[in-house]
Coordinates of N, CA and C and ligand atoms in Angstrom, one line a residue:
M404 N -60.9 -8.0 2.7 CA -60.0 -7.5 3.7 C -58.8 -6.7 3.0
N405 N -58.5 -5.5 3.6 CA -57.4 -4.7 2.9 C -56.1 -5.2 3.5
T406 N -55.0 -4.6 2.9 CA -53.7 -5.0 3.2 C -53.3 -4.8 4.7
I407 N -53.7 -3.8 5.2 CA -53.4 -3.4 6.7 C -54.1 -4.4 7.5
D408 N -55.3 -4.8 7.3 CA -56.0 -5.7 8.1 C -55.4 -7.1 8.0
E409 N -55.0 -7.4 6.9 CA -54.2 -8.8 6.6 C -52.9 -8.7 7.4
A410 N -52.2 -7.6 7.4 CA -50.9 -7.4 8.1 C -51.1 -7.6 9.6
L411 N -52.2 -7.0 10.1 CA -52.4 -7.1 11.6 C -52.7 -8.6 12.0
K412 N -53.4 -9.3 11.1 CA -53.7 -10.8 11.4 C -52.4 -11.5 11.4
A413 N -51.5 -11.3 10.4 CA -50.3 -11.9 10.3 C -49.3 -11.6 11.4
N414 N -49.5 -10.5 12.0 CA -48.7 -10.0 13.1 C -49.0 -10.8 14.4
G415 N -50.2 -11.3 14.5 CA -50.6 -12.1 15.7 C -49.8 -13.4 15.7
T416 N -49.6 -14.0 14.5 CA -48.8 -15.2 14.4 C -47.4 -14.9 14.5
Y417 N -46.8 -13.8 14.0 CA -45.4 -13.4 14.1 C -45.0 -13.2 15.6
A418 N -45.9 -12.6 16.3 CA -45.5 -12.3 17.7 C -45.4 -13.5 18.5
K419 N -46.0 -14.7 18.2 CA -45.9 -15.9 19.0 C -44.5 -16.4 18.9
S420 N -43.8 -16.1 17.8 CA -42.3 -16.7 17.8 C -41.3 -15.5 17.7
Y421 N -41.8 -14.4 18.3 CA -40.9 -13.2 18.3 C -39.6 -13.5 19.2
D422 N -38.5 -12.9 18.7 CA -37.2 -13.1 19.4 C -37.2 -12.0 20.5
R423 N -37.4 -12.4 21.7 CA -37.3 -11.5 22.8 C -36.0 -10.9 23.1
A424 N -35.0 -11.5 22.6 CA -33.6 -11.0 22.8 C -33.5 -9.6 22.2
L425 N -34.4 -9.2 21.2 CA -34.4 -7.9 20.6 C -35.0 -6.9 21.5
D426 N -35.5 -7.2 22.7 CA -36.0 -6.3 23.7 C -34.9 -5.3 24.0
R427 N -33.7 -5.8 24.2 CA -32.4 -5.0 24.6 C -31.3 -5.3 23.5
P428 N -31.5 -4.7 22.4 CA -30.4 -5.1 21.4 C -29.0 -4.5 21.7
P429 N -28.0 -5.1 21.2 CA -26.7 -4.5 21.4 C -26.6 -3.3 20.5
P430 N -25.5 -2.5 20.6 CA -25.4 -1.3 19.7 C -25.3 -1.8 18.3
P431 N -26.0 -1.0 17.4 CA -25.9 -1.4 15.9 C -24.4 -1.4 15.5
R432 N -24.1 -2.3 14.6 CA -22.7 -2.3 14.1 C -22.5 -1.2 13.0
L433 N -23.6 -1.0 12.3 CA -23.4 0.0 11.2 C -24.8 0.6 10.9
A434 N -24.7 1.8 10.2 CA -26.0 2.4 9.7 C -26.1 2.3 8.2
I435 N -27.2 2.0 7.7 CA -27.5 1.8 6.3 C -28.5 2.8 5.8
V436 N -28.2 3.7 4.9 CA -29.2 4.5 4.2 C -29.5 3.9 2.9
T437 N -30.8 3.5 2.7 CA -31.1 2.9 1.4 C -32.6 3.4 1.0
C438 N -32.9 2.8 -0.1 CA -34.2 3.2 -0.8 C -35.4 2.6 -0.1
M439 N -36.6 3.1 -0.3 CA -37.8 2.6 0.3 C -38.3 1.4 -0.7
D440 N -37.8 1.3 -1.8 CA -38.2 0.3 -2.8 C -38.4 -1.0 -2.1
P441 N -39.6 -1.7 -2.3 CA -40.0 -2.9 -1.7 C -38.8 -4.0 -2.0
R442 N -38.1 -3.9 -3.0 CA -37.1 -5.0 -3.4 C -35.9 -4.9 -2.4
L443 N -35.8 -3.7 -1.7 CA -34.7 -3.7 -0.6 C -35.1 -3.8 0.8
T444 N -36.4 -4.3 0.9 CA -36.9 -4.6 2.2 C -36.0 -5.7 3.0
N445 N -35.4 -6.7 2.3 CA -34.6 -7.6 3.0 C -33.1 -7.3 2.9
I446 N -32.7 -6.1 2.9 CA -31.4 -5.7 2.7 C -30.4 -6.3 3.8
L447 N -31.0 -6.5 5.1 CA -30.1 -7.1 6.1 C -29.8 -8.5 5.7
Q448 N -30.8 -9.3 5.2 CA -30.5 -10.6 4.8 C -29.5 -10.7 3.6
A449 N -29.7 -9.7 2.7 CA -28.7 -9.6 1.5 C -27.3 -9.4 2.0
L450 N -27.1 -8.9 3.2 CA -25.8 -8.6 3.6 C -25.3 -9.5 4.8
G451 N -26.1 -10.4 4.9 CA -25.7 -11.5 6.0 C -25.8 -10.9 7.4
L452 N -26.7 -9.9 7.6 CA -26.9 -9.3 8.8 C -28.3 -9.7 9.4
G453 N -28.3 -9.6 10.8 CA -29.6 -9.9 11.4 C -30.2 -8.7 12.0
A454 N -31.5 -8.9 12.5 CA -32.2 -7.8 13.1 C -31.3 -7.4 14.3
G455 N -31.1 -6.1 14.5 CA -30.3 -5.6 15.6 C -28.9 -5.3 15.2
D456 N -28.5 -5.8 14.0 CA -27.1 -5.5 13.6 C -26.9 -4.1 13.0
A457 N -28.0 -3.6 12.4 CA -27.8 -2.3 11.7 C -29.0 -1.4 11.9
D458 N -28.7 -0.1 11.9 CA -29.9 0.9 11.8 C -30.1 1.1 10.3
V459 N -31.4 0.8 9.9 CA -31.6 1.1 8.5 C -32.6 2.3 8.3
I460 N -32.0 3.2 7.5 CA -32.6 4.5 7.3 C -33.2 4.5 5.8
R461 N -34.5 4.5 5.6 CA -35.0 4.3 4.3 C -35.9 5.5 3.9
N462 N -35.7 5.9 2.6 CA -36.6 6.9 2.1 C -36.5 6.8 0.5
A463 N -37.3 7.6 -0.1 CA -37.3 7.4 -1.6 C -36.1 7.9 -2.2
G464 N -35.3 6.9 -2.7 CA -34.1 7.3 -3.4 C -32.8 7.4 -2.5
S465 N -32.9 6.8 -1.3 CA -31.7 6.9 -0.4 C -31.3 8.3 -0.3
A466 N -32.1 9.3 -0.3 CA -31.7 10.7 -0.3 C -31.0 11.1 1.0
I467 N -29.9 11.9 0.8 CA -29.3 12.4 2.0 C -29.9 13.8 2.3
T468 N -30.8 13.7 3.2 CA -31.7 14.9 3.6 C -31.4 15.4 5.0
E469 N -31.9 16.5 5.4 CA -31.8 16.8 6.8 C -32.2 15.7 7.7
D470 N -33.3 15.0 7.3 CA -33.8 13.9 8.2 C -32.9 12.7 8.1
S471 N -32.3 12.3 7.0 CA -31.6 11.1 7.0 C -30.2 11.4 7.8
L472 N -29.7 12.7 7.7 CA -28.5 13.1 8.4 C -28.8 13.1 9.9
R473 N -30.0 13.5 10.2 CA -30.5 13.4 11.6 C -30.4 12.0 12.3
S474 N -30.9 11.1 11.4 CA -30.9 9.7 11.8 C -29.4 9.2 11.9
L475 N -28.6 9.5 10.9 CA -27.2 9.1 10.9 C -26.5 9.6 12.1
L476 N -26.7 10.8 12.5 CA -26.1 11.4 13.7 C -26.5 10.7 15.0
V477 N -27.8 10.4 15.1 CA -28.2 9.6 16.2 C -27.6 8.2 16.3
S478 N -27.6 7.6 15.0 CA -27.1 6.2 14.9 C -25.5 6.2 15.3
T479 N -24.8 7.1 14.9 CA -23.4 7.2 15.2 C -23.0 7.8 16.5
R480 N -23.7 8.9 16.8 CA -23.3 9.5 18.1 C -24.0 9.1 19.3
V481 N -25.2 8.5 19.2 CA -25.9 8.1 20.4 C -26.0 6.6 20.5
L482 N -26.2 5.8 19.4 CA -26.4 4.5 19.5 C -25.2 3.7 19.3
G483 N -24.2 4.2 18.6 CA -22.9 3.6 18.5 C -22.5 2.9 17.3
S484 N -23.2 3.1 16.1 CA -22.8 2.6 14.9 C -21.4 3.0 14.4
Q485 N -20.6 2.1 13.9 CA -19.2 2.3 13.6 C -18.9 2.5 12.2
E486 N -19.9 2.2 11.3 CA -19.7 2.4 9.8 C -21.0 2.8 9.2
I487 N -20.9 3.5 8.0 CA -22.1 3.9 7.2 C -22.0 3.3 5.8
M488 N -23.2 2.7 5.4 CA -23.3 2.3 4.0 C -24.4 3.1 3.4
I489 N -24.2 3.5 2.1 CA -25.3 4.1 1.4 C -25.6 3.2 0.2
I490 N -26.8 2.7 0.1 CA -27.1 1.7 -0.9 C -28.2 2.2 -1.8
N491 N -27.8 2.5 -3.1 CA -28.8 2.8 -4.1 C -29.1 1.5 -4.8
H492 N -30.0 1.6 -5.8 CA -30.2 0.4 -6.6 C -30.6 0.6 -8.0
T493 N -30.4 -0.4 -8.8 CA -30.8 -0.3 -10.2 C -32.2 -0.2 -10.3
D494 N -32.8 0.4 -11.4 CA -34.2 0.5 -11.6 C -34.9 1.4 -10.6
C495 N -34.2 2.3 -10.0 CA -34.8 3.2 -8.9 C -35.9 4.1 -9.5
G496 N -37.0 4.2 -8.9 CA -38.1 5.0 -9.4 C -37.8 6.5 -9.5
L497 N -36.7 7.0 -8.6 CA -36.3 8.3 -8.7 C -35.5 8.7 -10.0
M498 N -35.3 7.7 -10.8 CA -34.6 8.0 -12.1 C -35.7 8.0 -13.3
T499 N -37.0 7.9 -12.9 CA -38.1 7.9 -13.9 C -38.8 9.2 -14.1
F500 N -38.3 10.3 -13.3 CA -38.9 11.5 -13.5 C -37.9 12.6 -13.1
K501 N -38.2 13.9 -13.5 CA -37.4 14.9 -13.0 C -38.2 15.8 -12.0
D502 N -37.4 16.3 -11.0 CA -38.1 17.1 -10.0 C -39.1 18.1 -10.5
E503 N -38.7 18.8 -11.5 CA -39.5 20.0 -12.1 C -40.8 19.3 -12.7
E504 N -40.6 18.2 -13.3 CA -41.8 17.5 -14.0 C -42.8 17.0 -12.9
L505 N -42.4 16.4 -11.9 CA -43.3 15.9 -10.9 C -43.9 17.1 -10.2
D506 N -43.2 18.2 -9.9 CA -43.7 19.3 -9.4 C -44.8 19.9 -10.1
A507 N -44.6 20.0 -11.5 CA -45.6 20.6 -12.3 C -46.8 19.7 -12.4
K508 N -46.6 18.3 -12.5 CA -47.6 17.4 -12.6 C -48.6 17.5 -11.4
L509 N -47.9 17.6 -10.2 CA -48.8 17.7 -9.0 C -49.5 18.9 -8.8
Q510 N -48.8 20.1 -9.2 CA -49.5 21.3 -9.2 C -50.7 21.4 -10.1
K511 N -50.6 20.8 -11.2 CA -51.7 20.7 -12.3 C -52.9 19.8 -11.7
L512 N -52.4 18.6 -11.1 CA -53.4 17.6 -10.6 C -54.2 18.2 -9.4
T513 N -53.5 19.0 -8.6 CA -54.2 19.4 -7.4 C -54.6 20.9 -7.5
G514 N -54.1 21.7 -8.5 CA -54.5 23.0 -8.6 C -53.9 23.9 -7.7
T515 N -52.8 23.5 -7.0 CA -52.1 24.4 -6.0 C -50.6 24.1 -6.0
A516 N -49.9 25.1 -5.6 CA -48.5 24.9 -5.4 C -48.4 24.5 -3.9
A517 N -47.2 23.9 -3.6 CA -46.9 23.6 -2.3 C -45.5 24.0 -1.8
V518 N -45.3 24.3 -0.5 CA -44.1 24.8 0.1 C -43.0 23.6 0.1
V519 N -43.5 22.5 0.6 CA -42.7 21.3 0.7 C -43.3 20.1 0.0
P520 N -42.5 19.2 -0.5 CA -41.1 19.2 -0.4 C -40.4 20.1 -1.4
A521 N -39.3 20.7 -0.9 CA -38.5 21.6 -1.8 C -37.9 20.8 -3.0
R522 N -37.6 19.6 -2.6 CA -36.9 18.7 -3.7 C -37.5 17.3 -3.5
F523 N -37.5 16.5 -4.6 CA -37.8 15.1 -4.7 C -36.5 14.2 -4.7
Y524 N -35.4 14.9 -5.1 CA -34.1 14.2 -5.1 C -34.1 13.1 -6.2
S525 N -34.7 13.4 -7.3 CA -34.7 12.6 -8.6 C -33.2 12.7 -9.0
F526 N -32.8 11.7 -9.8 CA -31.4 11.8 -10.4 C -31.4 10.9 -11.7
T527 N -30.3 11.0 -12.5 CA -30.2 10.4 -13.7 C -29.0 9.5 -13.7
D528 N -27.9 9.8 -13.1 CA -26.7 9.0 -13.0 C -26.5 8.3 -11.7
L529 N -26.8 7.0 -11.7 CA -26.7 6.2 -10.4 C -25.4 6.4 -9.7
E530 N -24.3 6.2 -10.4 CA -23.0 6.2 -9.7 C -22.7 7.7 -9.2
E531 N -22.9 8.7 -10.0 CA -22.6 10.0 -9.6 C -23.5 10.4 -8.5
N532 N -24.8 10.0 -8.5 CA -25.6 10.3 -7.3 C -25.1 9.6 -6.1
T533 N -24.6 8.4 -6.2 CA -24.1 7.7 -5.0 C -22.8 8.4 -4.4
R534 N -22.0 8.8 -5.3 CA -20.8 9.6 -5.0 C -21.2 10.9 -4.2
E535 N -22.2 11.6 -4.8 CA -22.6 12.8 -4.1 C -23.2 12.5 -2.7
Q536 N -23.9 11.5 -2.6 CA -24.5 11.1 -1.3 C -23.4 10.9 -0.2
V537 N -22.4 10.2 -0.6 CA -21.2 9.9 0.3 C -20.6 11.2 0.6
Q538 N -20.4 12.1 -0.3 CA -19.8 13.4 0.0 C -20.6 14.3 1.0
K539 N -21.9 14.2 0.8 CA -22.8 14.9 1.6 C -22.7 14.5 3.1
V540 N -22.6 13.2 3.3 CA -22.5 12.7 4.7 C -21.1 12.9 5.2
K541 N -20.1 12.7 4.4 CA -18.7 12.9 4.8 C -18.4 14.3 5.2
S542 N -19.0 15.2 4.5 CA -18.7 16.6 4.7 C -19.5 17.2 5.9
H543 N -20.5 16.5 6.4 CA -21.2 17.0 7.6 C -20.2 17.1 8.8
P544 N -20.2 18.3 9.5 CA -19.3 18.5 10.5 C -19.5 17.6 11.8
W545 N -20.7 17.1 12.0 CA -20.9 16.3 13.2 C -20.8 14.8 13.0
I546 N -20.6 14.4 11.7 CA -20.5 12.9 11.5 C -19.0 12.6 11.9
P547 N -18.8 11.6 12.7 CA -17.4 11.3 13.1 C -16.5 11.1 11.8
K548 N -15.3 11.6 12.0 CA -14.3 11.6 10.8 C -13.6 10.1 10.7
D549 N -13.7 9.5 11.8 CA -13.0 8.2 11.9 C -13.8 7.0 11.4
I550 N -15.1 7.1 10.9 CA -15.8 6.0 10.6 C -15.9 5.9 9.0
P551 N -15.8 4.6 8.5 CA -15.9 4.4 7.0 C -17.3 4.8 6.5
I552 N -17.4 5.5 5.4 CA -18.6 5.9 4.7 C -18.5 5.5 3.3
R553 N -19.3 4.4 2.9 CA -19.0 3.8 1.6 C -20.4 3.7 0.8
G554 N -20.3 4.0 -0.5 CA -21.5 3.9 -1.3 C -21.6 2.7 -2.2
F555 N -22.8 2.2 -2.5 CA -23.0 1.0 -3.2 C -24.2 1.0 -4.1
V556 N -24.3 0.1 -5.1 CA -25.5 0.0 -5.9 C -25.9 -1.5 -5.8
F557 N -27.1 -1.7 -5.5 CA -27.8 -3.1 -5.3 C -28.4 -3.3 -6.7
D558 N -28.0 -4.4 -7.4 CA -28.6 -4.8 -8.6 C -29.9 -5.6 -8.3
V559 N -31.1 -5.0 -8.7 CA -32.3 -5.8 -8.4 C -32.6 -7.0 -9.2
H560 N -31.7 -7.1 -10.3 CA -31.9 -8.3 -11.1 C -31.0 -9.5 -10.6
T561 N -29.9 -9.3 -10.0 CA -29.0 -10.3 -9.6 C -28.9 -10.4 -8.0
G562 N -29.4 -9.4 -7.3 CA -29.1 -9.4 -5.8 C -27.7 -9.0 -5.4
K563 N -26.9 -8.7 -6.3 CA -25.5 -8.3 -6.0 C -25.3 -6.8 -5.8
L564 N -24.4 -6.7 -4.8 CA -24.0 -5.3 -4.4 C -22.7 -5.0 -5.0
R565 N -22.6 -3.8 -5.6 CA -21.2 -3.3 -6.1 C -20.9 -2.0 -5.5
E566 N -19.6 -1.8 -5.2 CA -19.2 -0.6 -4.5 C -19.0 0.5 -5.6
V567 N -19.3 1.7 -5.3 CA -19.1 2.9 -6.2 C -17.9 3.5 -5.7
A568 N -16.8 3.6 -6.5 CA -15.5 4.3 -6.1 C -15.8 5.7 -5.7
A569 N -15.2 6.1 -4.6 CA -15.4 7.5 -4.2 C -14.9 8.6 -5.1
Ligands
ZN354 ZN1 -35.4 3.4 -5.3

């Protein structure tokens, strides 16, 4: 049995004890942009939050892209999130290659160039990358000016979160 089939079977068990209160959740308290890395799957638990407390936007490297900004705008302007956290992490896969290298590798592997993605958002400096992400969100003209936007690094070895000074 493959992983998806196993997951479907497990879902049958999960649904039996599903919290129906989540049918109509209250507005999220905050929006979190974080990495798709499996070690950040339980980020709500790591922050003492429950399902329904936060909108979690995940992609490779917590990248601030057109799409994550779109989700942040919906979260803050439509759904009611009052704060934004950007959470990067140690050992991120996006620090293991450079955009140009992966681009060249994939072109060689497939024998063709591609229009998208224009960027993979790889980076080398975790703190600097976090600061840039915060700046990108803060500078967007439609993001509310009165909500806190703060950047963090999650240490995958200790489970601790530390704030990156703006
Ligand atoms: Zn990552």
